Short mmCIF file of C-alpha atoms in Angstrom, two decimals:
data_model
loop_
_atom_site.label_atom_id
_atom_site.label_comp_id
_atom_site.label_asym_id
_atom_site.label_seq_id
_atom_site.Cartn_x
_atom_site.Cartn_y
_atom_site.Cartn_z
CA UNK P 220 -26.16 54.09 -56.79
CA UNK P 221 -27.74 52.88 -53.33
CA UNK P 222 -31.32 51.65 -53.88
CA UNK P 223 -33.96 51.92 -51.56
CA UNK P 224 -35.92 49.00 -50.81
CA UNK P 225 -39.70 48.96 -52.17
CA UNK P 226 -41.35 46.37 -50.13
CA UNK P 227 -43.59 44.15 -52.12
CA UNK P 228 -46.20 44.08 -49.88
CA UNK P 229 -47.95 46.38 -47.21
CA UNK P 230 -47.12 44.25 -44.89
CA UNK P 231 -44.31 46.24 -42.11
CA UNK P 232 -41.53 43.86 -41.00
CA UNK P 233 -41.43 42.22 -37.68
CA UNK P 234 -38.83 43.23 -35.63
CA UNK P 235 -37.49 39.94 -32.90
CA UNK P 236 -35.22 40.84 -29.61
CA UNK P 237 -33.98 37.68 -28.49
CA UNK P 238 -32.78 38.28 -24.45
CA UNK P 239 -30.67 34.89 -23.28
CA UNK P 240 -28.74 34.46 -20.18
CA UNK P 241 -25.95 32.29 -19.47
CA UNK P 242 -25.08 31.50 -16.43
CA UNK P 243 -22.22 29.25 -15.48
CA UNK P 244 -19.84 28.63 -12.06
CA UNK P 245 -16.05 28.37 -12.20
CA UNK P 246 -14.61 26.03 -9.36
CA UNK P 247 -11.47 26.23 -7.22
CA UNK P 248 -10.38 22.90 -5.79
CA UNK P 249 -7.99 20.26 -5.34
CA UNK P 250 -8.42 16.70 -5.95
CA UNK P 251 -11.58 16.71 -7.93
CA UNK P 252 -11.60 12.71 -8.47
CA UNK P 253 -10.90 11.81 -4.82
CA UNK P 254 -13.85 9.91 -3.93
CA UNK P 255 -14.07 12.71 -0.56
CA UNK P 256 -14.80 15.73 -3.51
CA UNK P 257 -18.44 15.39 -4.57
CA UNK P 258 -18.21 18.63 -6.60
CA UNK P 259 -18.34 17.02 -9.91
CA UNK P 260 -21.00 15.06 -9.24
CA UNK P 261 -23.21 18.24 -7.50
CA UNK P 262 -22.48 19.80 -10.78
CA UNK P 263 -24.15 16.99 -12.72
CA UNK P 264 -27.05 16.48 -10.58
CA UNK P 265 -27.59 20.44 -9.82
CA UNK P 266 -30.00 20.07 -12.92
CA UNK P 267 -32.64 18.49 -10.56
CA UNK P 268 -33.25 15.44 -13.20
CA UNK P 269 -33.55 12.75 -11.21
CA UNK P 270 -31.99 9.63 -13.50
CA UNK P 271 -28.04 8.76 -13.80
CA UNK P 272 -26.51 11.20 -16.98
CA UNK P 273 -24.51 10.21 -19.79
CA UNK P 274 -21.45 12.00 -19.63
CA UNK P 275 -18.75 11.22 -22.55
CA UNK P 276 -15.20 12.33 -20.79
CA UNK P 277 -12.55 13.48 -22.64
CA UNK P 278 -8.34 13.56 -21.75
CA UNK P 279 -5.62 15.24 -23.08
CA UNK P 280 -3.27 12.99 -23.68
CA UNK P 281 -0.02 14.58 -22.18
CA UNK P 282 -2.00 14.52 -19.33
CA UNK P 283 -1.47 11.32 -18.79
CA UNK P 284 2.31 11.08 -18.80
CA UNK P 285 2.12 12.69 -15.52
CA UNK P 286 -0.98 11.36 -13.74
CA UNK P 287 -0.67 8.05 -14.39
CA UNK P 288 -3.75 6.39 -12.51
CA UNK P 289 -6.39 9.61 -13.78
CA UNK P 290 -8.08 7.27 -16.17
CA UNK P 291 -8.75 4.39 -13.54
CA UNK P 292 -9.52 7.30 -10.78
CA UNK P 293 -12.71 8.75 -12.73
CA UNK P 294 -13.82 5.48 -13.57
CA UNK P 295 -13.74 4.51 -9.39
CA UNK P 296 -15.44 8.21 -9.34
CA UNK P 297 -17.97 7.90 -11.31
CA UNK P 298 -18.59 4.29 -10.63
CA UNK P 299 -18.78 5.29 -6.59
CA UNK P 300 -21.49 8.36 -7.79
CA UNK P 301 -23.17 6.07 -10.20
CA UNK P 302 -26.30 7.39 -9.49
CA UNK P 303 -25.61 11.01 -11.16
CA UNK P 304 -22.79 10.24 -13.78
CA UNK P 305 -23.26 7.30 -16.23
CA UNK P 306 -19.61 6.93 -18.67
CA UNK P 307 -21.25 6.46 -21.87
CA UNK P 308 -17.74 4.98 -22.88
CA UNK P 309 -14.28 5.03 -21.52
CA UNK P 310 -12.42 7.67 -21.89
CA UNK P 311 -11.05 9.37 -25.34
CA UNK P 312 -7.96 9.70 -25.21
CA UNK P 313 -6.71 12.72 -27.82
CA UNK P 314 -3.31 14.72 -27.94
CA UNK P 315 -2.95 17.95 -26.44
CA UNK P 316 -1.47 21.12 -28.04
CA UNK P 317 -1.71 22.46 -30.85
CA UNK P 318 -2.06 20.00 -33.37
CA UNK P 319 -5.36 19.19 -31.77
CA UNK P 320 -6.81 22.65 -33.43
CA UNK P 321 -5.07 21.74 -36.66
CA UNK P 322 -6.31 18.76 -37.30
CA UNK P 323 -10.33 18.84 -38.20
CA UNK P 324 -10.40 14.48 -37.97
CA UNK P 325 -9.91 15.18 -33.95
CA UNK P 326 -13.93 17.28 -34.00
CA UNK P 327 -14.91 14.55 -36.27
CA UNK P 328 -13.73 11.45 -33.81
CA UNK P 329 -15.56 13.46 -30.93
CA UNK P 330 -18.69 14.18 -33.37
CA UNK P 331 -18.81 9.96 -34.34
CA UNK P 332 -18.55 9.31 -30.24
CA UNK P 333 -21.51 11.31 -29.14
CA UNK P 334 -23.83 10.28 -32.24
CA UNK P 335 -22.35 6.13 -31.30
CA UNK P 336 -22.87 6.88 -27.23
CA UNK P 337 -25.93 8.26 -27.73
CA UNK P 338 -25.25 11.55 -25.86
CA UNK P 339 -28.40 13.57 -26.40
CA UNK P 340 -28.32 17.67 -24.80
CA UNK P 341 -29.36 16.54 -21.70
CA UNK P 342 -26.00 14.89 -21.61
CA UNK P 343 -22.55 15.94 -20.51
CA UNK P 344 -18.96 16.45 -22.59
CA UNK P 345 -16.34 16.38 -19.67
CA UNK P 346 -13.21 17.90 -21.47
CA UNK P 347 -9.99 16.94 -19.17
CA UNK P 348 -6.27 19.04 -20.59
CA UNK P 349 -4.90 21.91 -21.85
CA UNK P 350 -6.20 24.67 -23.27
CA UNK P 351 -6.38 23.92 -26.86
CA UNK P 352 -7.59 20.62 -26.54
CA UNK P 353 -10.66 22.70 -24.32
CA UNK P 354 -11.02 24.86 -27.25
CA UNK P 355 -11.53 21.91 -30.25
CA UNK P 356 -13.35 19.38 -27.50
CA UNK P 357 -15.84 22.49 -26.78
CA UNK P 358 -16.15 23.44 -30.39
CA UNK P 359 -17.32 19.78 -31.23
CA UNK P 360 -19.57 20.03 -28.35
CA UNK P 361 -21.13 22.79 -29.35
CA UNK P 362 -21.66 21.71 -32.98
CA UNK P 363 -23.50 18.73 -32.19
CA UNK P 364 -27.12 18.87 -31.22
CA UNK P 365 -26.79 22.68 -31.40
CA UNK P 366 -24.94 22.39 -28.19
CA UNK P 367 -24.82 19.55 -25.66
CA UNK P 368 -23.76 20.83 -21.98
CA UNK P 369 -19.76 21.35 -21.67
CA UNK P 370 -17.95 20.59 -18.29
CA UNK P 371 -14.50 22.10 -18.57
CA UNK P 372 -11.78 21.22 -16.40
CA UNK P 373 -8.38 22.98 -17.34
CA UNK P 374 -5.39 21.44 -16.40
CA UNK P 375 -2.52 24.69 -17.46
CA UNK P 376 -2.51 28.25 -15.85
CA UNK P 377 -3.05 29.61 -19.31
CA UNK P 378 -6.14 27.03 -18.99
CA UNK P 379 -7.53 27.67 -15.69
CA UNK P 380 -7.21 31.29 -15.92
CA UNK P 381 -8.14 32.18 -19.80
CA UNK P 382 -8.59 29.83 -22.03
CA UNK P 383 -10.60 27.72 -20.40
CA UNK P 384 -13.01 29.80 -18.27
CA UNK P 385 -14.19 31.81 -21.20
CA UNK P 386 -17.08 31.54 -23.41
CA UNK P 387 -15.04 31.17 -26.61
CA UNK P 388 -14.21 27.49 -28.50
CA UNK P 389 -12.51 27.15 -31.43
CA UNK P 390 -10.19 25.53 -34.41
CA UNK P 391 -6.89 26.55 -36.37
CA UNK P 392 -7.55 26.43 -40.22
CA UNK P 393 -6.36 28.17 -43.31
CA UNK P 394 -3.53 29.12 -41.27
CA UNK P 395 -5.10 31.36 -39.00
CA UNK P 396 -5.57 31.28 -35.20
CA UNK P 397 -9.08 30.13 -34.41
CA UNK P 398 -10.78 30.62 -37.78
CA UNK P 399 -13.39 28.31 -37.02
CA UNK P 400 -15.37 28.60 -34.04
CA UNK P 401 -18.53 29.14 -31.75
CA UNK P 402 -19.72 31.46 -28.47
CA UNK P 403 -20.87 29.31 -26.38
CA UNK P 404 -20.27 29.41 -22.38
CA UNK P 405 -19.63 26.27 -20.74
CA UNK P 406 -22.01 24.27 -18.50
CA UNK P 407 -19.17 24.70 -15.47
CA UNK P 408 -15.32 24.93 -14.84
CA UNK P 409 -13.65 22.89 -12.40
CA UNK P 410 -10.61 24.62 -11.78
CA UNK P 411 -8.45 21.68 -10.15
CA UNK P 412 -5.12 22.72 -8.53
CA UNK P 413 -3.43 19.39 -8.07
CA UNK P 414 -2.68 19.24 -11.60
CA UNK P 415 0.04 22.34 -11.66
CA UNK P 416 2.14 20.49 -9.83
CA UNK P 417 2.92 18.02 -12.74
CA UNK P 418 3.21 21.21 -15.65
CA UNK P 419 6.44 21.63 -16.88
CA UNK P 420 8.35 24.97 -16.03
CA UNK P 421 7.39 25.90 -19.78
CA UNK P 422 4.03 25.60 -19.12
CA UNK P 423 3.90 27.09 -15.40
CA UNK P 424 4.64 29.53 -17.06
CA UNK P 425 3.24 30.58 -20.20
CA UNK P 426 -0.39 30.75 -18.45
CA UNK P 427 1.56 33.84 -16.19
CA UNK P 428 1.58 35.72 -19.61
CA UNK P 429 -2.22 36.26 -19.95
CA UNK P 430 -2.50 37.44 -15.52
CA UNK P 431 0.11 39.72 -16.84
CA UNK P 432 -2.45 40.97 -20.07
CA UNK P 433 -4.81 41.50 -17.89
CA UNK P 434 -3.43 43.34 -14.89
CA UNK P 435 -2.08 45.82 -17.48
CA UNK P 436 -4.46 46.67 -18.97
CA UNK P 437 -7.47 46.63 -15.85
CA UNK P 438 -5.48 46.48 -12.71
CA UNK P 439 -2.76 47.86 -11.68
CA UNK P 440 -2.80 46.59 -7.91
CA UNK P 441 -2.93 42.89 -9.60
CA UNK P 442 0.14 44.21 -11.70
CA UNK P 443 1.64 45.17 -8.71
CA UNK P 444 1.30 41.85 -6.90
CA UNK P 445 2.54 39.91 -9.76
CA UNK P 446 5.59 41.99 -10.34
CA UNK P 447 6.48 41.74 -5.79
CA UNK P 448 5.43 37.82 -6.35
CA UNK P 449 7.63 37.79 -9.60
CA UNK P 450 10.69 35.55 -8.58
CA UNK P 451 8.28 33.37 -6.36
CA UNK P 452 6.06 32.80 -9.70
CA UNK P 453 9.09 31.74 -11.71
CA UNK P 454 10.24 29.03 -8.67
CA UNK P 455 6.95 27.79 -9.13
CA UNK P 456 5.04 29.17 -5.26
CA UNK P 457 2.02 27.23 -5.23
CA UNK P 458 0.09 30.00 -3.55
CA UNK P 459 1.45 32.95 -4.58
CA UNK P 460 0.17 30.62 -8.14
CA UNK P 461 -2.99 29.83 -7.11
CA UNK P 462 -3.90 34.16 -5.53
CA UNK P 463 -2.48 34.69 -9.79
CA UNK P 464 -5.03 32.49 -11.07
CA UNK P 465 -7.59 33.36 -9.12
CA UNK P 466 -7.34 37.17 -9.37
CA UNK P 467 -6.57 36.72 -13.78
CA UNK P 468 -10.11 34.88 -13.41
CA UNK P 469 -12.37 37.18 -11.83
CA UNK P 470 -10.77 40.09 -14.45
CA UNK P 471 -11.24 38.12 -17.28
CA UNK P 472 -14.83 36.95 -16.15
CA UNK P 473 -16.11 40.31 -15.04
CA UNK P 474 -14.88 41.59 -18.38
CA UNK P 475 -16.82 38.49 -20.28
CA UNK P 476 -19.77 39.95 -18.06
CA UNK P 477 -19.50 43.68 -18.21
CA UNK P 478 -18.01 44.73 -21.16
CA UNK P 479 -21.50 44.54 -23.00
CA UNK P 480 -19.86 42.96 -25.96
CA UNK P 481 -19.37 39.27 -24.49
CA UNK P 482 -19.78 37.05 -27.76
CA UNK P 483 -17.59 40.16 -29.65
CA UNK P 484 -19.63 41.77 -32.31
CA UNK P 485 -17.98 44.82 -32.22
CA UNK P 486 -14.17 45.41 -33.02
CA UNK P 487 -12.78 46.25 -29.72
CA UNK P 488 -11.16 42.92 -28.16
CA UNK P 489 -9.12 44.99 -24.87
CA UNK P 490 -8.61 40.32 -23.63
CA UNK P 491 -6.81 40.63 -27.22
CA UNK P 492 -3.65 42.98 -25.57
CA UNK P 493 -0.51 41.47 -27.28
CA UNK P 494 -2.44 39.01 -29.06
CA UNK P 495 -2.06 40.32 -32.95
CA UNK P 496 1.41 39.22 -32.78
CA UNK P 497 1.07 36.53 -30.78
CA UNK P 498 -1.05 34.51 -33.31
CA UNK P 499 1.22 35.24 -35.94
CA UNK P 500 4.30 34.28 -33.98
CA UNK P 501 2.76 31.13 -33.00
CA UNK P 502 2.20 30.10 -36.85
CA UNK P 503 5.54 31.61 -38.05
CA UNK P 504 7.16 29.13 -35.41
CA UNK P 505 5.54 26.39 -36.58
CA UNK P 506 3.43 26.61 -32.92
CA UNK P 507 6.43 25.46 -31.37
CA UNK P 508 6.16 28.33 -29.29
CA UNK P 509 3.42 27.99 -26.48
CA UNK P 510 0.49 31.05 -26.62
CA UNK P 511 1.77 31.94 -23.67
CA UNK P 512 5.33 32.65 -24.76
CA UNK P 513 4.13 33.97 -27.85
CA UNK P 514 2.25 36.54 -25.81
CA UNK P 515 4.36 37.67 -23.30
CA UNK P 516 6.47 38.91 -26.20
CA UNK P 517 3.54 40.61 -28.02
CA UNK P 518 3.35 42.28 -24.75
CA UNK P 519 6.30 43.66 -24.75
CA UNK P 520 5.88 44.48 -27.89
CA UNK P 521 3.08 46.54 -28.01
CA UNK P 522 4.40 47.90 -24.70
CA UNK P 523 7.20 49.17 -25.99
CA UNK P 524 5.37 50.79 -29.13
CA UNK P 525 3.27 52.61 -26.33
CA UNK P 526 6.57 54.15 -24.64
CA UNK P 527 8.06 54.96 -28.22
CA UNK P 528 4.81 57.23 -29.09
CA UNK P 529 4.92 58.82 -26.00
CA UNK P 530 1.86 56.87 -24.67
CA UNK P 531 3.56 55.16 -22.03
CA UNK P 532 6.37 56.76 -19.69
CA UNK P 533 10.07 55.01 -19.56
CA UNK P 534 10.08 53.60 -16.01
CA UNK P 535 6.59 51.72 -16.37
CA UNK P 536 8.56 50.59 -20.25
CA UNK P 537 11.06 49.70 -18.18
CA UNK P 538 9.13 47.96 -14.88
CA UNK P 539 6.59 45.91 -17.07
CA UNK P 540 9.73 44.17 -19.44
CA UNK P 541 11.80 43.76 -16.25
CA UNK P 542 8.87 41.48 -14.53
CA UNK P 543 8.57 39.77 -17.70
CA UNK P 544 11.83 39.34 -17.76
CA UNK P 545 12.39 38.26 -14.18
CA UNK P 546 9.59 35.86 -14.50
CA UNK P 547 11.78 33.91 -16.90
CA UNK P 548 9.99 35.18 -20.23
CA UNK P 549 12.27 35.05 -23.71
CA UNK P 550 11.29 38.68 -25.18
CA UNK P 551 12.96 39.19 -29.05
CA UNK P 552 13.23 36.03 -30.84
CA UNK P 553 14.39 36.21 -34.57
CA UNK P 554 11.44 35.11 -36.13
CA UNK P 555 10.01 38.98 -35.55
CA UNK P 556 11.85 39.58 -37.93
CA UNK P 557 11.55 36.77 -40.68
CA UNK P 558 11.02 38.05 -44.26
CA UNK P 559 10.99 41.57 -42.32
CA UNK P 560 11.10 43.23 -45.98
CA UNK P 561 8.79 41.13 -47.87
CA UNK P 562 5.04 42.34 -47.01
CA UNK P 563 4.06 39.56 -49.31
CA UNK P 564 5.61 36.96 -47.62
CA UNK P 565 3.14 34.04 -45.03
CA UNK P 566 6.01 34.87 -42.35
CA UNK P 567 5.57 38.46 -42.88
CA UNK P 568 5.51 39.25 -39.10
CA UNK P 569 2.40 42.40 -39.81
CA UNK P 570 0.53 40.58 -42.02
CA UNK P 571 -0.76 39.33 -38.34
CA UNK P 572 -2.49 43.22 -38.49
CA UNK P 573 -4.60 42.59 -41.64
CA UNK P 574 -5.07 38.95 -40.17
CA UNK P 575 -6.22 40.39 -36.47
CA UNK P 576 -8.44 42.38 -38.46
CA UNK P 577 -10.15 40.54 -40.50
CA UNK P 578 -10.39 37.62 -37.25
CA UNK P 579 -12.12 40.55 -35.20
CA UNK P 580 -14.48 41.78 -38.37
CA UNK P 581 -15.04 46.34 -38.40
CA UNK P 582 -11.57 48.01 -38.21
CA UNK P 583 -8.17 47.24 -36.65
CA UNK P 584 -8.32 47.57 -33.56
CA UNK P 585 -4.86 47.41 -31.66
CA UNK P 586 -4.97 47.91 -27.29
CA UNK P 587 -2.35 49.94 -26.54
CA UNK P 588 -1.00 50.92 -22.77
CA UNK P 589 -1.28 54.77 -21.23
CA UNK P 590 0.12 53.26 -17.72
CA UNK P 591 -0.09 50.42 -16.00
CA UNK P 592 -3.64 49.23 -15.62
CA UNK P 593 -4.80 51.96 -18.41
CA UNK P 594 -5.39 50.94 -21.44
CA UNK P 595 -6.18 52.83 -24.94
CA UNK P 596 -7.50 52.20 -28.50
CA UNK P 597 -5.95 52.68 -31.76
CA UNK P 598 -7.38 52.32 -34.87
CA UNK P 599 -3.99 52.22 -37.03
CA UNK P 600 -0.47 51.85 -36.22
CA UNK P 601 3.07 52.84 -37.62
CA UNK P 602 5.00 49.89 -38.40
CA UNK P 603 8.15 51.50 -38.72
CA UNK P 604 7.67 52.16 -34.91
CA UNK P 605 7.14 48.71 -34.39
CA UNK P 606 10.00 47.87 -36.47
CA UNK P 607 12.29 50.17 -33.91
CA UNK P 608 10.47 48.50 -31.42
CA UNK P 609 11.44 45.03 -32.09
CA UNK P 610 14.98 46.17 -32.51
CA UNK P 611 14.48 47.62 -29.08
CA UNK P 612 13.16 44.18 -27.43
CA UNK P 613 16.51 42.44 -29.28
CA UNK P 614 18.81 45.28 -27.44
CA UNK P 615 17.15 44.56 -24.38
CA UNK P 616 17.58 41.13 -24.76
CA UNK P 617 21.27 41.64 -25.19
CA UNK P 618 21.70 43.56 -22.15
CA UNK P 619 19.64 41.24 -20.03
CA UNK P 620 21.29 38.04 -20.89
#
């Protein structure tokens, strides 16, 4: 029975609307910590305050395996621009990769350092690393003093064109991706293309999946560029990669700014095309699968489902899978079939649908394709057709060794 609220007094409710504008810049540069590159110092000085700002630097430990002189560079840079930058302590080195989002102790470590260093809301946290580290540090910065200014320095393709440039931060919990998190835009994002040169082939390729994703749902011309540049991208052509990152970032940021739902209060999340399966595959494989590798499989799965349900022409289905293959992605894993007939098993792939809906809130909303650059939202799917799609991906892999 619906009970109508009866006010205890004659006072009317106060209706309050709060409008907040968030503005931040995403920069593209080379040699960020070279002394003749003042970008970082200029970004920090742009707030107009004349005193040097406290800066806590957090560095992805995996990055230091390839960038041996980075810590020294940061120290020398801070000394050179000491009128702007006051390092609160030596840079904190924290492991990169999904482990940093799976273990809460890393967030606590950063909170303790922020407290010990006496950082305030006019101080800066400078996070340098891949997407997982940026997600975790962003969560820590957003929850200390209700938000300390965060400057992100993404060092992977995926972070520079997708995860590191948006407004989300988070860590994993209860076996679920990004269960804990915040919406908090960064103060600025500084993309230094020089960091990409030391990436492994897997990490170079992994980030391309997010560009394929955004092209398929938003920009057919961009997909055409990726398709025609696939061989160059697979061969690590720097110029092609810089163009890909820039266009992907443009489309990603335009969606955040113009979708009408930057903090995802509704059920629709177009930028998560291919992600319901990707998130579950990461969990099933204990995160041995890179996020971008999982996204590529998720894209292939949802694209194949779109074809099987008559939404997507066969020629475009083949073009999409062929492009992913040329880029070097594997489109089928045995994990897709793990416990496929045991719906209650934690590794049952299609538990990812309910977990995805729970994470979004509201009703299940899955993005499918009607054409390259043309998305469609659906609120229910046929699991038997998805199982057929898995078989087709297996056949594709067998016929395209």
